[in-house]
Short mmCIF file of C-alpha atoms in Angstrom, two decimals:
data_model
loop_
_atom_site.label_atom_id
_atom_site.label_comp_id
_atom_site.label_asym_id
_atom_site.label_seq_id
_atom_site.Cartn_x
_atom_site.Cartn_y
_atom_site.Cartn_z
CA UNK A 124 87.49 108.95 100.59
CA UNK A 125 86.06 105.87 99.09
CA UNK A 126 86.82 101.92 100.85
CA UNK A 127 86.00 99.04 98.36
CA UNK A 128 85.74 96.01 101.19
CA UNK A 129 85.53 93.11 99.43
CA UNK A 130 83.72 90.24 101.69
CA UNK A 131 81.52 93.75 102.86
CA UNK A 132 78.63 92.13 103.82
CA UNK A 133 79.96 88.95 105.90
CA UNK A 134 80.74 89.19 109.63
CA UNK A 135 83.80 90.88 109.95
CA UNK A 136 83.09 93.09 106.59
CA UNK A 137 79.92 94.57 108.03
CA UNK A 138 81.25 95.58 111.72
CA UNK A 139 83.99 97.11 109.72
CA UNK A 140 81.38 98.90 107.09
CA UNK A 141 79.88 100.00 110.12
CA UNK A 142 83.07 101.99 111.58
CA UNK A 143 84.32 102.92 108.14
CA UNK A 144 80.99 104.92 107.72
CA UNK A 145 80.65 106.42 111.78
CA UNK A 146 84.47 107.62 110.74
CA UNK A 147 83.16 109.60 107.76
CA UNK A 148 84.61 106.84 104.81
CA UNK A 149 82.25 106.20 101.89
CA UNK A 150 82.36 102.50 101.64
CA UNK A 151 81.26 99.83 98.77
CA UNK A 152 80.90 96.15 99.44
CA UNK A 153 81.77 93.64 96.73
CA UNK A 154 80.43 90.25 97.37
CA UNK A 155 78.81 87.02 95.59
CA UNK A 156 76.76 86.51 99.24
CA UNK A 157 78.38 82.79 99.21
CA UNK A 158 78.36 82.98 102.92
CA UNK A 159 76.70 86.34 103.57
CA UNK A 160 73.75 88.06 103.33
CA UNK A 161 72.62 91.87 101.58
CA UNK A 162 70.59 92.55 104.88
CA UNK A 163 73.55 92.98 106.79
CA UNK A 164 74.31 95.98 104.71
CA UNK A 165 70.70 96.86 104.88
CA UNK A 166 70.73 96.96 108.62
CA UNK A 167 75.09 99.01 108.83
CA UNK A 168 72.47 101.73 106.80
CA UNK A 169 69.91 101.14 109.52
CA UNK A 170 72.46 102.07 112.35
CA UNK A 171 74.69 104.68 110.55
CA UNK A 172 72.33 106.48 108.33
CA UNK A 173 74.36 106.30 105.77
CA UNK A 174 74.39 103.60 102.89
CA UNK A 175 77.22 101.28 101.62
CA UNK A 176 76.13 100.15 98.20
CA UNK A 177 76.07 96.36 97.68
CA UNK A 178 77.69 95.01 94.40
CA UNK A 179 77.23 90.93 94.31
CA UNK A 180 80.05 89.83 92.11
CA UNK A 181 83.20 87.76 92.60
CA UNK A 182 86.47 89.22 93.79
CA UNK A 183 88.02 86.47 91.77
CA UNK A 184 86.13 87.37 88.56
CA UNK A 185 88.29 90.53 86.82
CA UNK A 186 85.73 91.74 84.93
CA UNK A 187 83.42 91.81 88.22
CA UNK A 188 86.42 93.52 90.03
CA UNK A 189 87.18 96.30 87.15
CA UNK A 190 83.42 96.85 86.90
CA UNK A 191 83.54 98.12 90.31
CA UNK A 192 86.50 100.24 89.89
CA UNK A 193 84.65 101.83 86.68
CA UNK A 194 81.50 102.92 88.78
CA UNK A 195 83.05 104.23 91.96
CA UNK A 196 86.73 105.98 92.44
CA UNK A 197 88.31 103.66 94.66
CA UNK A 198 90.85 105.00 97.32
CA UNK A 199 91.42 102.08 99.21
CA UNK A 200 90.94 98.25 99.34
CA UNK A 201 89.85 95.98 102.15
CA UNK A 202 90.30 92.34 101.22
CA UNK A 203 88.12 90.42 103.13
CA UNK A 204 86.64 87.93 100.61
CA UNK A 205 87.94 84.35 100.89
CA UNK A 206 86.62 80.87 101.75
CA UNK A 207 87.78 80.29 105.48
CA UNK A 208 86.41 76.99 107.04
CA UNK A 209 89.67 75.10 107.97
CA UNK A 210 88.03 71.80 107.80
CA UNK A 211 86.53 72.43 104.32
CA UNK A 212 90.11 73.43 103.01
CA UNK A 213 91.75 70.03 104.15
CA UNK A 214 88.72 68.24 102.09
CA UNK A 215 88.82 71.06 99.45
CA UNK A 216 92.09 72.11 98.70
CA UNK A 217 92.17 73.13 95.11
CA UNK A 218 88.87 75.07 95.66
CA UNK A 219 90.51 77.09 98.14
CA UNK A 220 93.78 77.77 96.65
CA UNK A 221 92.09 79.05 93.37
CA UNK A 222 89.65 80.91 95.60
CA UNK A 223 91.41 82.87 97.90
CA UNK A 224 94.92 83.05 95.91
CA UNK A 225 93.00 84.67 92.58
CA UNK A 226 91.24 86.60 94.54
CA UNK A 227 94.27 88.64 95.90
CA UNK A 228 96.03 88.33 92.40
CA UNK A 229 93.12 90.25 90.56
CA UNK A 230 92.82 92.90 93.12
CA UNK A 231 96.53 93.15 92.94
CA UNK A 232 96.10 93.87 88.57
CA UNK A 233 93.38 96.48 88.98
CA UNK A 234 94.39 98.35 91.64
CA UNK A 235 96.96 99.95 90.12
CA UNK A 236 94.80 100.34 86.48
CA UNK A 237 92.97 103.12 88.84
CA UNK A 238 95.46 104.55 90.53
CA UNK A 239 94.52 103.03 93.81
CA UNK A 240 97.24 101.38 95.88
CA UNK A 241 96.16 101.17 99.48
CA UNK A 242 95.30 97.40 100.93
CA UNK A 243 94.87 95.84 103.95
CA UNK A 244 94.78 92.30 103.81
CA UNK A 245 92.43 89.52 106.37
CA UNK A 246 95.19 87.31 107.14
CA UNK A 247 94.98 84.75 110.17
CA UNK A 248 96.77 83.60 113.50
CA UNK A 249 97.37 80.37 111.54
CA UNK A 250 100.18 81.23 109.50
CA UNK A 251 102.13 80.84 112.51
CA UNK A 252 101.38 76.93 112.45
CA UNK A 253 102.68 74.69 115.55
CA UNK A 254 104.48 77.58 116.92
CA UNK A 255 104.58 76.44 121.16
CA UNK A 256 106.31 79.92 121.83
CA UNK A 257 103.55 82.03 123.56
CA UNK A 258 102.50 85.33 123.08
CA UNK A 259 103.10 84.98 119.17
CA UNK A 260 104.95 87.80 117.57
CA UNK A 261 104.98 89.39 113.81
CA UNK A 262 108.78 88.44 113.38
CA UNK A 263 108.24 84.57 114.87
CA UNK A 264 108.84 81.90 112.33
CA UNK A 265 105.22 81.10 109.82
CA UNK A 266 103.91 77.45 108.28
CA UNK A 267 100.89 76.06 108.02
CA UNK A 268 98.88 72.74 108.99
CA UNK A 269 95.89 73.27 106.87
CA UNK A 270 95.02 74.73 103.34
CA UNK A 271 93.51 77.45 104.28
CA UNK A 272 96.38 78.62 106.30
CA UNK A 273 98.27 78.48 103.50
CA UNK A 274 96.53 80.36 101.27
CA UNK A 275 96.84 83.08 103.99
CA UNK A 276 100.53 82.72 103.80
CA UNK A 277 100.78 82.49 100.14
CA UNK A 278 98.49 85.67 100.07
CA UNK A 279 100.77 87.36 102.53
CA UNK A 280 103.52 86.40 100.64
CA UNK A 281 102.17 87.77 96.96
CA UNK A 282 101.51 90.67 98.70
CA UNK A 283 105.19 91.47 100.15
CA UNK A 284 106.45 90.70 96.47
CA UNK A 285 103.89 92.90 94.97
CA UNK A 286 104.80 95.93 97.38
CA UNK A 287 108.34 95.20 97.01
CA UNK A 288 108.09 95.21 93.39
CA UNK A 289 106.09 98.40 93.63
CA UNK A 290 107.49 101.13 95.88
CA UNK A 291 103.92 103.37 95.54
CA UNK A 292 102.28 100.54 97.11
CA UNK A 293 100.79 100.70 100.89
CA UNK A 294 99.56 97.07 102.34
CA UNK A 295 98.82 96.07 105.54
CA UNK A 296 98.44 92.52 106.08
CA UNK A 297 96.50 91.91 109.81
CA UNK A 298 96.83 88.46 111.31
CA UNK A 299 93.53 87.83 113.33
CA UNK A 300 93.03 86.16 116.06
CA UNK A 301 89.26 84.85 117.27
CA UNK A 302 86.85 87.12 116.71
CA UNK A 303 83.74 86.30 118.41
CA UNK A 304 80.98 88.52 119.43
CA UNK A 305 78.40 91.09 117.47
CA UNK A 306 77.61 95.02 117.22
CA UNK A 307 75.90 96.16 120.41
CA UNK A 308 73.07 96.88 119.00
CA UNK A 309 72.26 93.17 118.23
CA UNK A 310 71.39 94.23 114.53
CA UNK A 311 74.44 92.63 112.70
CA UNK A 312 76.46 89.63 114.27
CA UNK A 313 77.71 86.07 112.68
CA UNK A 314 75.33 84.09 110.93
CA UNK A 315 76.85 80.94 110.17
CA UNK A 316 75.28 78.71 107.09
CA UNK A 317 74.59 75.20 108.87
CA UNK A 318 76.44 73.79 111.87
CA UNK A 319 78.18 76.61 113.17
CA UNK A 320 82.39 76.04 112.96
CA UNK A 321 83.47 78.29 115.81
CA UNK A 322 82.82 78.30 119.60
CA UNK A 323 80.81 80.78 120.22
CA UNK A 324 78.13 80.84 117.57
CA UNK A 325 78.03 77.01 118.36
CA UNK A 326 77.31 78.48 122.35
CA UNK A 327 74.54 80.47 120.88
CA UNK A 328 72.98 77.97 119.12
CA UNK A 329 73.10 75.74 122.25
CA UNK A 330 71.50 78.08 124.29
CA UNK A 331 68.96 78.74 122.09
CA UNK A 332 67.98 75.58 121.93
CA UNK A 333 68.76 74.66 118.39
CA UNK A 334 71.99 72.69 119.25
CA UNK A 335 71.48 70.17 122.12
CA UNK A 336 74.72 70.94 123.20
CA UNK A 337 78.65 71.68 123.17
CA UNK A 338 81.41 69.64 122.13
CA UNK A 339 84.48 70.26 123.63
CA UNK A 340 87.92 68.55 121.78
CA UNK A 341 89.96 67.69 124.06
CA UNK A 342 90.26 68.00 128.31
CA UNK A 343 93.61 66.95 128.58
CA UNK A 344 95.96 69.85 127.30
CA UNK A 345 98.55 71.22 129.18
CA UNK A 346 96.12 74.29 129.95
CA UNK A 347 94.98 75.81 133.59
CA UNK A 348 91.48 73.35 133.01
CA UNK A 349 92.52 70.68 130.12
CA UNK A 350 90.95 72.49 127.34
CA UNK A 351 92.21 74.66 124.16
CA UNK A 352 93.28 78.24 124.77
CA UNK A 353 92.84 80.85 122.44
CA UNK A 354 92.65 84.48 122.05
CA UNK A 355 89.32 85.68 121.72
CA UNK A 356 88.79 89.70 120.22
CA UNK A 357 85.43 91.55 120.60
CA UNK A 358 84.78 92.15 116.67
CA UNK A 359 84.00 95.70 117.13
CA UNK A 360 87.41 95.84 118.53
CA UNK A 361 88.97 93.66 115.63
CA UNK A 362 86.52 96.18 112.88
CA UNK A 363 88.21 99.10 114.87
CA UNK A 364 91.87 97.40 114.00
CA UNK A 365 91.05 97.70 110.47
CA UNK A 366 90.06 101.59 110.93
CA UNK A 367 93.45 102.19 112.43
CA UNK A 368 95.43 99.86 109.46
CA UNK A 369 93.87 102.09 106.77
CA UNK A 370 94.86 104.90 108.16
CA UNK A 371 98.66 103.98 108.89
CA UNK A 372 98.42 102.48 105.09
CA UNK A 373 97.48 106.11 104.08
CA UNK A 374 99.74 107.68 105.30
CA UNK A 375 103.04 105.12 104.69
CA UNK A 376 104.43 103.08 101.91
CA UNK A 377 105.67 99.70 101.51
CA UNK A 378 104.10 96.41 103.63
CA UNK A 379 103.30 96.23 107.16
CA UNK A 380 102.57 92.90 109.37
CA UNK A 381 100.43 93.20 112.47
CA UNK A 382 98.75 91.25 115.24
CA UNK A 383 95.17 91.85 115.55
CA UNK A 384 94.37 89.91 119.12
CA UNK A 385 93.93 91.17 123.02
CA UNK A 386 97.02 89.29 124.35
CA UNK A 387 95.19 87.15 127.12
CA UNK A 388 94.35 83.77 126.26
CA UNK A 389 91.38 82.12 127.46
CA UNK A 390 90.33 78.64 127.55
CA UNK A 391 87.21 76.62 125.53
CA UNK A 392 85.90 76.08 129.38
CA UNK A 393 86.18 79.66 130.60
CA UNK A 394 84.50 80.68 127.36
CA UNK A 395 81.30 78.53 128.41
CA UNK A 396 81.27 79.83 131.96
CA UNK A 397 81.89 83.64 130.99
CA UNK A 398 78.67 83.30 128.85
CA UNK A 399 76.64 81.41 131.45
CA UNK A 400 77.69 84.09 134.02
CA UNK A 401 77.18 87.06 131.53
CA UNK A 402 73.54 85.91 130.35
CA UNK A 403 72.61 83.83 133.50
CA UNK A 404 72.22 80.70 131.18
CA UNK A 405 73.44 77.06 131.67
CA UNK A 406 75.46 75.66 128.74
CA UNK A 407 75.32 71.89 128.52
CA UNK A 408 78.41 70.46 126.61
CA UNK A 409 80.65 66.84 126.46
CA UNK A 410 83.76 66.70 126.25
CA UNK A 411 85.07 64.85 122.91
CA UNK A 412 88.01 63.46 121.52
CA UNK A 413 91.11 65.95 120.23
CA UNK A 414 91.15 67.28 116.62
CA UNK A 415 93.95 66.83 114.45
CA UNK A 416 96.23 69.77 114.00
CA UNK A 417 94.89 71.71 117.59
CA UNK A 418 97.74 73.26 119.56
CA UNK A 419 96.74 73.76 123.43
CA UNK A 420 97.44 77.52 123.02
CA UNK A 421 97.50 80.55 120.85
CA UNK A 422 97.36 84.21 121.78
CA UNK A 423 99.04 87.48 119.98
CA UNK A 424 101.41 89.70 121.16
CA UNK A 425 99.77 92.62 119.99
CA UNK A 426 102.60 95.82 121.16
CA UNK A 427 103.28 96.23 117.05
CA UNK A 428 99.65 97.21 116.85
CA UNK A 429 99.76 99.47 119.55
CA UNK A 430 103.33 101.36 119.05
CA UNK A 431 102.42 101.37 115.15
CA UNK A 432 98.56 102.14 115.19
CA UNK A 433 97.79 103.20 118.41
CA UNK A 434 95.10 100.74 118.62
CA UNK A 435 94.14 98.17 120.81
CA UNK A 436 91.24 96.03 122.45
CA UNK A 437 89.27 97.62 124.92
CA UNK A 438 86.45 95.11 125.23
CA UNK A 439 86.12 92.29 127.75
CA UNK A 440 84.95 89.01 127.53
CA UNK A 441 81.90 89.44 129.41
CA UNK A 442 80.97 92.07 126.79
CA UNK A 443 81.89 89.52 124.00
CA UNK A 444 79.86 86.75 125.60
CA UNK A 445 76.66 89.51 126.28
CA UNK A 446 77.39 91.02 122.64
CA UNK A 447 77.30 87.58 121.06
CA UNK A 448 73.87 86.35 123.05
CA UNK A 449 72.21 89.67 122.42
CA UNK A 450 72.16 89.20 118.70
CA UNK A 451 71.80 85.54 118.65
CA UNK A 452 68.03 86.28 120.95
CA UNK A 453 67.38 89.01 118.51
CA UNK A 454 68.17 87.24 115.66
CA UNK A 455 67.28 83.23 116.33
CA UNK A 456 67.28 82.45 112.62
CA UNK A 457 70.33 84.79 111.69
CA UNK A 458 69.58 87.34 109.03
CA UNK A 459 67.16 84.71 107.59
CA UNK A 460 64.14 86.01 109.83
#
């Protein structure tokens, strides 16, 4: 059986290349490398012995799509591609609406062309907006504070229409958390382009010495320390989610929602003192004024996964925080070495 994953050779895409391929799947990566890199493929070959071939085109581009789809009999889709910086979509809107959303439309024309009507979908914790209710649940009410939460929810919301419309379609639409960590192995892990948007590769970068050091928004939440809580998933654990999606999409019809997160939250401040304890490092950081649109705390209720997939996260944040440092001292310049 043959995975297109869309997005293949960015963060998430490549720990999920990598489990596709140690599960037996052929996989194929489509991406235009706007915010990825081909050796991360290079290196899922490296570990697995057994090649995902990389085609660099546009998920939004049909023609690029249907190419694909002409080369390689496609069983399945994995729609990771998408802009996803949440500050960029506030100054950016209309780039990504037009991204994401026609992204997600065009898969949703050629799919069927070829007979192929599995998808699971990357959606995102923040379709649940301002929600204060804690742990968040798949039925709780959705909205959106940013664009690129919304083109999650608009996505999400094509989709149900599209499998509603279509009762041979299968689509599972995951709602992630915060991934954070890297493959064991230190080979593949995040490699942000410039100043690093989320915690933990902004840790890394601190205690390598290329950031001076942390900012932290915010002390004065109503949290256990003052600062943000979020969930944080191991993304070997969140690459294993999608492993267990495609298989419950093979196997049943119609559209699914679940939580992809570990259920414990965890604040910005125990984040920085896991890692110092896990690498026996000293993490220098200020704290910094609030940003806009922050809630003090998110984390999943993830019992749909579980009951429904039989999945959950089995890694803990001291192997996150090792994980994470481990590829960062391996890899100081990212895939750019």
């Amino acid at each position: 059986m043959r995975v297109l994953l869309t997005g293949g050779a960015g963060y998430i895409g490549s720990h999920t290349a990598l489990c596709l391929l140690e599960a037996g799947y052929d996989v194929v990566a489509l991406d235009n490398l706007s915010n990825a890199s081909p050796e991360a493929l290079k290196r899922v070959e490296e570990l697995t012995g057994k090649k995902a071939p990389l085609i660099v085109g546009d998920c939004t581009n049909e023609k690029d799509v249907t190419a694909v789809f002409e080369q390689y009999k496609i069983d399945a889709v994995i729609h990771f591609a998408g802009l996803k910086a949440v500050g960029e979509s506030v100054a950016k809107p209309l780039d990504y609406y037009q991204n994401n959303l026609d992204a997600t439309m065009v898969l949703c024309r050629v799919m069927p062309r070829y007979n192929c009507d599995v998808l699971v979908f990357s959606s995102s914790a923040t379709v649940y907006g301002t929600n204060q209710e804690m742990p968040l649940r798949e039925d709780f009410p959705t909205g959106c504070t940013n664009p690129y939460g919304w083109t999650k929810w608009i996505s999400e919301r094509i989709l149900t229409d599209v499998a509603h419309a279509d009762p041979t379609r299968s689509f599972v639409l995951l709602r992630y958390f915060n991934p954070i960590g890297a493959h064991e192995s230190g080979r593949i892990g995040e490699d942000p382009s410039g100043i690093p948007n989320n915690l933990m590769p902004y840790i890394c970068q601190v205690a390598s010495g290329k950031l001076q050091q942390l900012g932290v928004f915010g002390n004065d939440y109503p949290t256990r320390d003052g600062t943000g809580e979020r969930d944080y998933i191991h993304v070997m654990d969140l690459a294993e989610g999608h492993l267990a999606a495609l298989k419950y999409a093979l196997e049943n019809k119609g559209v699914e929602i679940f939580n992809l997160g570990t259920g414990v939250p965890y604040s910005v401040l125990d984040i920085v003192h896991a890692f110092e304890k896990a690498n026996d490092l000293t993490i220098p950081y200020r704290i910094t004024p609030r940003r806009p649109g922050d809630i003090a705390t998110c984390y999943a209720d993830p019992k749909r996964a579980t009951e429904m997939l039989h999945w959950s996260a089995k890694r803990d944040l001291n192997t996150m925080c090792r994980d994470a440092w481990n590829w960062q001292k391996q890899n100081p310049k990212g895939y750019n070495e």
